[in-house]
Coordinates of C-alpha atoms and ligand atoms in Angstrom, one line a residue:
M21 CA 66.4 127.6 78.8
T22 CA 66.4 131.2 77.8
T23 CA 66.0 130.8 74.0
E24 CA 63.1 132.5 72.5
P25 CA 61.6 130.2 69.9
T26 CA 60.4 133.0 67.7
K27 CA 63.6 135.0 67.6
K28 CA 64.9 135.4 64.1
T29 CA 68.6 135.6 64.1
R30 CA 69.9 134.8 60.6
K31 CA 72.5 137.1 59.6
T32 CA 72.7 138.4 56.1
S33 CA 76.3 137.0 56.1
T34 CA 75.2 133.4 56.7
I35 CA 77.4 131.5 54.4
W36 CA 74.8 129.0 53.1
G37 CA 72.0 131.6 53.2
G38 CA 71.7 132.3 49.5
R39 CA 68.3 130.6 48.9
F40 CA 66.7 131.3 52.3
G41 CA 64.3 134.2 52.8
A42 CA 63.1 133.9 56.4
G43 CA 65.4 133.9 59.4
V44 CA 66.3 131.0 61.6
S45 CA 64.6 130.5 65.0
G46 CA 66.5 131.0 68.2
V47 CA 65.9 127.3 69.0
M48 CA 67.2 126.3 65.6
E49 CA 70.3 128.3 66.1
K50 CA 70.9 126.8 69.5
I51 CA 70.4 123.2 68.5
N52 CA 72.3 123.7 65.3
A53 CA 75.4 125.4 66.6
S54 CA 78.5 123.4 67.5
I55 CA 80.9 126.3 68.0
D56 CA 80.9 126.0 71.8
F57 CA 82.6 122.7 71.5
D58 CA 84.1 122.5 68.0
K59 CA 86.1 125.7 68.5
R60 CA 88.8 123.4 69.9
L61 CA 89.4 122.2 66.3
Y62 CA 90.6 125.6 65.3
A63 CA 94.2 124.7 64.8
E64 CA 93.4 121.6 62.8
D65 CA 90.8 123.6 60.8
I66 CA 93.4 126.2 59.9
A67 CA 96.1 123.6 59.1
G68 CA 93.6 121.8 56.8
S69 CA 92.6 125.1 55.1
K70 CA 96.2 126.0 54.5
A71 CA 97.0 122.7 52.9
H72 CA 93.9 122.8 50.8
C73 CA 94.6 126.4 49.6
T74 CA 98.2 125.6 48.8
M75 CA 97.1 122.6 46.7
L76 CA 94.4 124.7 44.9
A77 CA 97.1 127.2 43.9
H78 CA 99.5 124.5 42.9
Q79 CA 96.9 123.0 40.6
G80 CA 96.1 126.4 39.1
I81 CA 92.6 126.4 40.6
I82 CA 93.2 129.7 42.5
S83 CA 95.8 132.3 41.8
P84 CA 99.1 132.7 43.7
E85 CA 97.9 136.1 44.9
D86 CA 94.7 134.7 46.4
R87 CA 96.7 131.9 47.9
D88 CA 99.1 134.3 49.6
A89 CA 96.2 136.4 50.9
I90 CA 94.4 133.4 52.2
L91 CA 97.5 132.0 54.0
A92 CA 98.4 135.3 55.6
G93 CA 94.7 135.8 56.6
L94 CA 94.5 132.4 58.1
D95 CA 97.6 133.1 60.2
R96 CA 96.0 136.3 61.4
V97 CA 92.9 134.4 62.4
S98 CA 95.0 131.8 64.2
G99 CA 96.8 134.6 66.1
E100 CA 93.5 136.2 67.1
I101 CA 92.1 132.9 68.4
E102 CA 95.3 132.1 70.3
E103 CA 95.4 135.5 71.9
G104 CA 91.7 135.3 72.9
R105 CA 90.8 138.2 70.6
F106 CA 88.5 136.2 68.4
T107 CA 84.7 136.5 68.8
F108 CA 83.0 133.1 68.3
D109 CA 79.5 133.5 66.9
A110 CA 76.9 130.8 67.4
G111 CA 75.0 132.4 64.4
L112 CA 77.9 131.1 62.3
E113 CA 77.3 127.6 63.6
D114 CA 80.7 126.0 63.7
I115 CA 84.4 126.5 63.7
H116 CA 84.6 126.2 59.9
M117 CA 82.2 129.0 59.2
N118 CA 83.5 131.2 62.0
I119 CA 87.0 131.0 60.6
E120 CA 85.9 131.5 57.0
H121 CA 83.7 134.4 57.9
R122 CA 86.5 136.2 59.8
L123 CA 88.9 135.5 56.9
S124 CA 86.5 137.3 54.6
E125 CA 86.4 140.2 56.9
L126 CA 90.2 140.3 56.9
I127 CA 91.0 139.7 53.3
G128 CA 87.7 140.3 51.4
D129 CA 86.8 138.3 48.3
A130 CA 89.8 136.0 48.1
A131 CA 88.4 134.3 51.2
G132 CA 85.5 133.1 49.1
R133 CA 87.8 131.0 46.9
L134 CA 89.1 128.8 49.8
H135 CA 86.0 126.7 49.8
T136 CA 86.4 125.6 46.2
A137 CA 86.4 121.9 45.8
R138 CA 85.7 121.1 49.4
S139 CA 82.7 121.0 51.8
R140 CA 82.3 121.2 55.5
N141 CA 81.7 117.5 55.4
D142 CA 85.2 116.5 54.3
Q143 CA 86.6 119.5 56.3
V144 CA 85.1 118.3 59.6
A145 CA 86.1 114.7 59.1
T146 CA 89.7 115.9 58.4
D147 CA 89.8 118.2 61.4
L148 CA 88.6 115.5 63.8
R149 CA 91.1 113.0 62.5
L150 CA 93.9 115.4 62.9
W151 CA 92.8 116.3 66.4
L152 CA 92.4 112.7 67.4
R153 CA 95.8 111.9 66.1
G154 CA 97.3 114.4 68.5
A155 CA 95.2 113.1 71.3
V156 CA 96.2 109.5 70.6
D157 CA 99.9 110.5 70.6
E158 CA 99.5 112.3 73.9
I159 CA 97.7 109.3 75.4
D160 CA 100.4 107.0 74.2
R161 CA 103.0 109.1 76.0
G162 CA 100.9 109.1 79.2
L163 CA 100.5 105.3 79.0
R164 CA 104.2 104.8 78.4
G165 CA 105.0 106.9 81.4
L166 CA 102.7 104.9 83.5
Q167 CA 104.2 101.7 82.3
E168 CA 107.6 103.1 83.4
V169 CA 106.4 103.8 86.9
F170 CA 105.0 100.2 87.1
I171 CA 108.3 98.7 85.8
D172 CA 110.3 100.7 88.4
L173 CA 107.9 99.5 91.1
A174 CA 108.1 95.9 89.9
E175 CA 111.9 96.0 90.1
E176 CA 111.7 97.4 93.6
H177 CA 109.1 94.8 94.7
A178 CA 110.3 91.8 92.8
A179 CA 110.5 89.8 96.0
T180 CA 107.8 91.5 98.1
V181 CA 105.3 88.7 98.9
M182 CA 101.7 89.5 99.1
P183 CA 98.5 87.4 99.0
G184 CA 97.2 86.7 95.5
F185 CA 93.5 86.6 95.2
T186 CA 90.8 84.9 93.1
H187 CA 87.2 85.7 93.9
L188 CA 88.9 88.2 96.3
Q189 CA 89.6 85.2 98.5
T190 CA 93.2 84.5 99.4
A191 CA 94.4 82.1 96.7
Q192 CA 98.2 81.7 96.5
P193 CA 101.1 84.0 97.5
V194 CA 102.4 86.2 94.7
T195 CA 104.9 88.9 94.5
L196 CA 103.9 92.5 94.4
G197 CA 106.2 93.1 91.4
H198 CA 104.3 90.4 89.5
H199 CA 101.1 92.2 90.2
F200 CA 102.5 95.4 88.9
L201 CA 103.7 93.8 85.7
A202 CA 100.2 92.5 85.0
Y203 CA 99.3 96.1 84.6
V204 CA 102.3 96.7 82.3
E205 CA 100.9 94.0 80.0
M206 CA 97.4 95.6 80.1
L207 CA 98.8 99.0 79.3
G208 CA 100.9 97.5 76.5
R209 CA 97.8 96.2 74.9
D210 CA 96.1 99.5 75.4
R211 CA 98.9 101.2 73.6
G212 CA 98.7 98.6 70.8
R213 CA 95.0 99.4 70.4
M214 CA 95.6 103.1 70.3
G215 CA 98.4 102.6 67.8
D216 CA 96.1 100.5 65.6
C217 CA 93.5 103.2 65.8
R218 CA 96.1 105.8 64.8
K219 CA 97.1 103.8 61.8
R220 CA 93.5 103.5 60.5
L221 CA 92.6 107.1 61.3
N222 CA 95.6 108.5 59.4
E223 CA 93.7 108.8 56.0
C224 CA 92.8 112.1 54.6
P225 CA 89.1 112.8 53.7
L226 CA 89.9 116.3 52.3
G227 CA 88.8 116.6 48.7
A228 CA 86.0 114.1 49.0
A229 CA 84.0 117.4 49.1
A230 CA 80.3 117.0 50.1
L231 CA 80.1 113.3 49.2
A232 CA 80.9 112.7 45.5
G233 CA 84.3 114.2 45.0
T234 CA 84.8 117.3 42.8
S235 CA 85.1 118.3 39.2
F236 CA 88.1 120.5 39.9
P237 CA 91.5 119.0 39.1
I238 CA 92.6 118.8 42.7
D239 CA 95.6 116.7 44.0
R240 CA 94.4 114.8 47.0
H241 CA 97.7 113.1 47.5
M242 CA 99.3 116.5 47.9
T243 CA 96.9 117.7 50.7
A244 CA 97.1 114.3 52.4
E245 CA 100.9 114.5 52.5
A246 CA 101.0 118.1 53.6
L247 CA 98.9 117.2 56.7
G248 CA 100.9 114.1 57.6
F249 CA 98.3 111.6 56.5
D250 CA 99.5 108.3 55.0
T251 CA 97.1 108.4 52.1
P252 CA 93.9 110.2 50.9
S253 CA 90.8 108.1 51.8
R254 CA 89.8 106.0 48.8
N255 CA 86.1 106.5 48.6
S256 CA 84.5 109.9 48.9
L257 CA 81.2 108.6 50.4
D258 CA 83.1 106.7 53.0
A259 CA 85.4 109.6 53.6
V260 CA 82.6 111.9 54.8
S261 CA 80.4 109.3 56.5
D262 CA 82.9 107.3 58.4
R263 CA 83.4 107.8 62.1
D264 CA 84.9 104.4 62.8
F265 CA 88.1 106.1 63.8
A266 CA 86.3 107.9 66.6
L267 CA 84.5 104.7 67.7
E268 CA 87.8 102.9 67.7
F269 CA 89.3 105.6 69.8
L270 CA 86.4 105.6 72.2
G271 CA 86.5 101.8 72.4
S272 CA 90.2 101.7 73.0
G273 CA 89.8 104.5 75.5
A274 CA 87.1 102.7 77.4
I275 CA 89.3 99.7 77.7
V276 CA 92.1 101.8 79.1
G277 CA 89.5 103.2 81.5
I278 CA 88.4 99.8 82.8
H279 CA 92.1 98.9 83.4
L280 CA 92.6 102.0 85.4
S281 CA 89.4 101.5 87.2
R282 CA 90.3 98.0 88.2
L283 CA 93.6 99.3 89.5
M284 CA 91.9 102.0 91.4
E285 CA 89.5 99.5 93.0
E286 CA 92.6 97.6 94.2
L287 CA 94.3 100.7 95.5
I288 CA 91.1 101.7 97.4
L289 CA 90.9 98.3 99.0
W290 CA 94.6 98.3 99.8
C291 CA 94.5 101.7 101.4
S292 CA 91.7 100.6 103.8
A293 CA 92.5 100.0 107.4
Q294 CA 91.3 96.4 106.8
F295 CA 93.9 95.7 104.2
A296 CA 96.5 98.3 105.0
F297 CA 98.7 97.2 102.2
A298 CA 99.3 100.6 100.7
R299 CA 99.2 104.3 101.5
L300 CA 98.7 107.2 99.1
S301 CA 100.8 110.3 99.4
D302 CA 99.3 113.3 101.0
S303 CA 99.1 115.0 97.6
Y304 CA 96.7 112.4 96.4
S305 CA 94.6 112.0 99.5
T306 CA 91.9 114.1 101.1
G307 CA 90.7 114.4 104.7
S308 CA 87.1 114.3 106.0
S309 CA 85.5 117.5 107.4
I310 CA 84.0 115.5 110.3
M311 CA 86.2 112.4 110.9
P312 CA 89.7 113.5 111.7
Q313 CA 91.2 110.1 111.3
K314 CA 90.1 109.8 107.6
R315 CA 92.4 109.7 104.7
N316 CA 90.3 109.3 101.7
P317 CA 91.5 108.0 98.3
D318 CA 89.4 110.5 96.4
A319 CA 91.6 110.6 93.3
A320 CA 91.4 106.8 93.0
E321 CA 87.6 106.9 93.4
L322 CA 87.3 109.6 90.7
V323 CA 89.4 107.7 88.2
R324 CA 87.2 104.7 88.9
A325 CA 84.1 106.8 88.4
K326 CA 85.3 108.7 85.3
T327 CA 85.7 105.4 83.5
G328 CA 81.9 105.5 83.4
R329 CA 82.0 108.7 81.3
M330 CA 84.3 107.0 78.8
I331 CA 82.1 104.0 78.5
G332 CA 79.2 106.4 78.2
A333 CA 80.9 108.3 75.4
L334 CA 81.4 105.1 73.4
N335 CA 77.8 104.1 73.9
S336 CA 76.7 107.5 72.9
L337 CA 78.5 107.6 69.6
L338 CA 77.7 104.0 68.7
T339 CA 74.0 104.9 69.2
V340 CA 74.4 108.1 67.1
M341 CA 76.0 106.2 64.2
K342 CA 73.8 103.1 64.0
G343 CA 71.3 103.3 61.2
L344 CA 72.7 106.4 59.6
P345 CA 72.4 106.2 55.8
L346 CA 75.4 107.3 53.7
A347 CA 76.8 109.8 53.4
Y348 CA 77.0 112.7 55.9
G349 CA 74.1 113.5 58.3
K350 CA 74.0 116.3 60.8
D351 CA 73.7 113.5 63.5
M352 CA 77.4 113.2 63.1
Q353 CA 78.0 116.6 64.6
E354 CA 77.2 114.8 67.9
D355 CA 80.5 112.9 67.6
K356 CA 82.6 115.7 69.0
E357 CA 81.5 116.1 72.6
P358 CA 81.9 112.4 73.5
V359 CA 85.3 112.3 71.8
F360 CA 86.6 115.5 73.4
D361 CA 85.3 114.5 76.8
A362 CA 86.6 111.0 76.6
A363 CA 90.0 112.1 75.5
E364 CA 90.3 114.8 78.1
T365 CA 89.0 112.4 80.8
L366 CA 91.5 109.8 79.8
I367 CA 94.4 112.2 79.8
I368 CA 93.6 113.4 83.4
C369 CA 93.0 109.9 84.6
I370 CA 96.3 108.6 83.3
A371 CA 98.1 111.6 84.9
A372 CA 96.3 111.1 88.2
T373 CA 97.1 107.3 88.2
T374 CA 100.7 108.0 87.4
G375 CA 100.9 110.6 90.2
M376 CA 99.2 108.3 92.7
L377 CA 101.5 105.3 92.0
K378 CA 104.6 107.4 92.1
G379 CA 103.8 108.7 95.6
A380 CA 102.3 105.5 97.0
T381 CA 104.1 103.4 99.6
F382 CA 103.5 99.6 100.1
D383 CA 103.7 97.9 103.4
A384 CA 105.8 94.8 102.6
Q385 CA 105.6 93.5 106.2
R386 CA 101.9 93.7 106.4
M387 CA 101.5 92.1 102.9
R388 CA 103.9 89.3 103.9
A389 CA 102.0 88.6 107.1
D390 CA 98.7 88.5 105.2
A391 CA 100.1 86.3 102.5
G392 CA 100.5 83.5 105.0
Q393 CA 96.8 83.7 106.1
G394 CA 94.0 81.8 104.7
F395 CA 96.0 78.6 104.0
A396 CA 97.6 80.3 101.1
T397 CA 100.2 77.6 100.6
A398 CA 97.7 74.7 100.4
T399 CA 98.4 74.3 96.7
D400 CA 102.1 74.0 97.5
L401 CA 101.4 71.3 100.0
A402 CA 99.3 69.4 97.4
D403 CA 102.1 69.8 94.8
W404 CA 104.6 68.4 97.4
L405 CA 102.4 65.3 97.7
V406 CA 102.4 64.9 93.9
R407 CA 106.1 65.5 93.5
V408 CA 107.5 63.6 96.5
L409 CA 104.9 60.9 97.2
K410 CA 103.8 60.6 93.5
V411 CA 100.1 60.9 94.6
P412 CA 97.8 61.9 91.7
F413 CA 96.9 65.6 91.9
R414 CA 93.2 64.9 92.5
K415 CA 94.0 62.7 95.5
A416 CA 96.6 65.2 96.7
H417 CA 93.9 67.9 96.6
Q418 CA 91.7 65.7 98.8
I419 CA 94.4 65.0 101.4
T420 CA 95.3 68.7 101.5
G421 CA 91.6 69.5 102.0
N422 CA 91.6 67.2 105.1
L423 CA 94.8 68.9 106.4
V424 CA 93.2 72.3 105.9
K425 CA 90.2 71.1 107.8
L426 CA 92.4 69.9 110.6
A427 CA 94.2 73.2 110.9
E428 CA 90.9 75.0 110.8
D429 CA 89.5 72.9 113.6
R430 CA 92.7 73.7 115.6
G431 CA 92.5 77.3 114.7
C432 CA 96.0 77.4 113.3
G433 CA 97.8 77.6 110.0
L434 CA 99.1 74.6 108.0
E435 CA 102.6 75.3 109.0
D436 CA 101.6 75.1 112.7
L437 CA 100.4 71.5 112.5
S438 CA 102.9 68.9 113.8
V439 CA 104.2 66.2 111.5
E440 CA 102.4 63.6 113.6
E441 CA 99.1 65.4 113.1
M442 CA 99.8 65.5 109.4
K443 CA 100.6 61.8 109.4
S444 CA 97.2 61.1 110.9
V445 CA 95.8 62.2 107.5
E446 CA 98.6 60.8 105.2
S447 CA 101.1 58.5 106.9
R448 CA 103.9 59.1 104.3
I449 CA 104.2 62.8 105.0
R450 CA 107.7 63.8 106.2
E451 CA 109.3 66.7 107.9
D452 CA 110.6 68.3 104.7
I453 CA 107.0 69.2 103.7
F454 CA 107.3 72.2 105.9
Q455 CA 109.7 73.8 103.4
V456 CA 107.0 74.3 100.9
L457 CA 104.7 75.9 103.5
S458 CA 106.6 79.2 103.7
V459 CA 105.3 81.9 101.5
E460 CA 108.8 82.8 100.3
N461 CA 109.4 79.3 99.1
S462 CA 106.0 79.2 97.6
V463 CA 106.6 82.2 95.4
K464 CA 110.2 81.1 94.7
S465 CA 108.9 77.8 93.4
R466 CA 106.5 79.4 90.9
N467 CA 109.2 79.9 88.2
S468 CA 107.3 78.6 85.2
Y469 CA 107.4 81.1 82.3
G470 CA 105.2 84.1 83.2
G471 CA 105.1 82.9 86.9
T472 CA 105.5 85.0 90.0
S473 CA 108.9 84.0 91.4
P474 CA 111.2 86.9 92.3
R475 CA 113.7 85.9 89.7
N476 CA 111.0 85.7 87.0
V477 CA 109.8 89.2 88.0
S478 CA 113.2 90.7 87.8
E479 CA 113.7 89.2 84.3
A480 CA 110.2 90.2 83.2
A481 CA 110.7 93.7 84.4
A482 CA 113.9 94.1 82.4
E483 CA 112.2 92.5 79.3
A484 CA 109.2 94.9 79.8
R485 CA 111.6 97.8 79.9
R486 CA 113.1 96.8 76.6
R487 CA 109.8 95.9 75.0
Y488 CA 107.6 98.7 76.0
L489 CA 109.7 101.7 76.8
A490 CA 111.3 101.6 73.4
M491 CA 107.9 101.1 71.8
D492 CA 106.6 103.8 69.6
G493 CA 102.9 103.9 69.8
G494 CA 102.6 106.7 67.3
Ligands
LIG2 N1 79.5 121.3 62.2 C1 79.3 120.2 61.3 C2 79.7 118.9 62.0 O1 80.4 119.0 63.0 C3 80.2 120.4 60.1 C4 79.7 119.8 58.9 C5 78.4 120.4 58.5 N2 78.0 119.9 57.2 C6 76.8 120.2 56.7 N3 76.5 119.8 55.6 N4 75.9 120.9 57.4 O2 79.4 117.9 61.6

């Protein structure tokens, strides 16, 4: 920490400095400034200022000459920032004051009229909503792309048999395509949540001013429309104090994160020598500096870990907001870092997941062999007893348990028992019971709506393609 507590840094140009005599301490400047992170709102800030300025002139609150000077000046500022020629100054606190200050250097007094009938409180709320709207749209595109990869894979692997797990114990055979389509559903809900968040965030706070509205004859509908918002926000206090939209984004993002993280956990397991179900491409694997045989799924581990950041971001902003009285409080400046970090993290995680899945290969033979292990078709056997011998399911469960025990004692699978051995447990068992013991027949038989049969999967993949790839999250 290099800040000198006693350093006085207030510039004579400080925008709110009119009533202050003494300078501000270096520590104060450092804790107060948000420019290091909110500079990424520059484009939204300029767009908001242009809409506001145009409206002010339209309403006769500023002159057309001032409007033209301001609009041209804002374009110059924008150009300077984009070309890296702009000097951001922590003494000017945030992006709003940095831009306004530069504007006044460029165009002089007219710049001072831009802040009529607005405050940084409604300005920052507008900027962040605009920024998040863009991020939500980008995330929706990413999630849609990932769904597409999953749907392609589901079609390819509609009939690939693998063990299905509950408690991470072999449960029943399923198809790999069915497993992939489970993620398509999760991502569909994720897109729905992001879409809901977008709908609610698309209200324009601009013109709420500091908290109470303004006495100038502004047209809030005009600014809202110019910025692509559905409506101006209806209550000025709420407009400047609300951060629900950021919380909704972080909540929705954290749920996307846990979905990706669960998938990564599976990929990591599947890529282990013990499972050996999957292999990541070289472009998404790393080697070990000491163990030459290693092929580490680092990208998957990182996506799993980065989910922690997204959950942290949500917790962080929830904690900032709880207990804040209306309307604006500087606490709310702390909304930006978690939002930016979570959005950036989510975007890279979705891209990495998409890349990993595109290049991954799945060992169908190995999965098939494993699907037959662990008495995976025991439920099929019990169902046969119910269907063919009309045994009540609970009784069938018991008989099957005895057969599993018998196979276990003999060290073989259910399908390796002879019909005589089976008859020693239930005398009415017949040869055709063996049909249900193959994993292929097992998955084929699970054709109830939403079930795992290859035919269901092919149909569900086609339906998912229609439903989700045409879906407009934005
Ligand atoms: N940098 C501030 C923020 O991000 C802008 C709003 C400041 N408003 C104020 N009244 N100090 O929240």
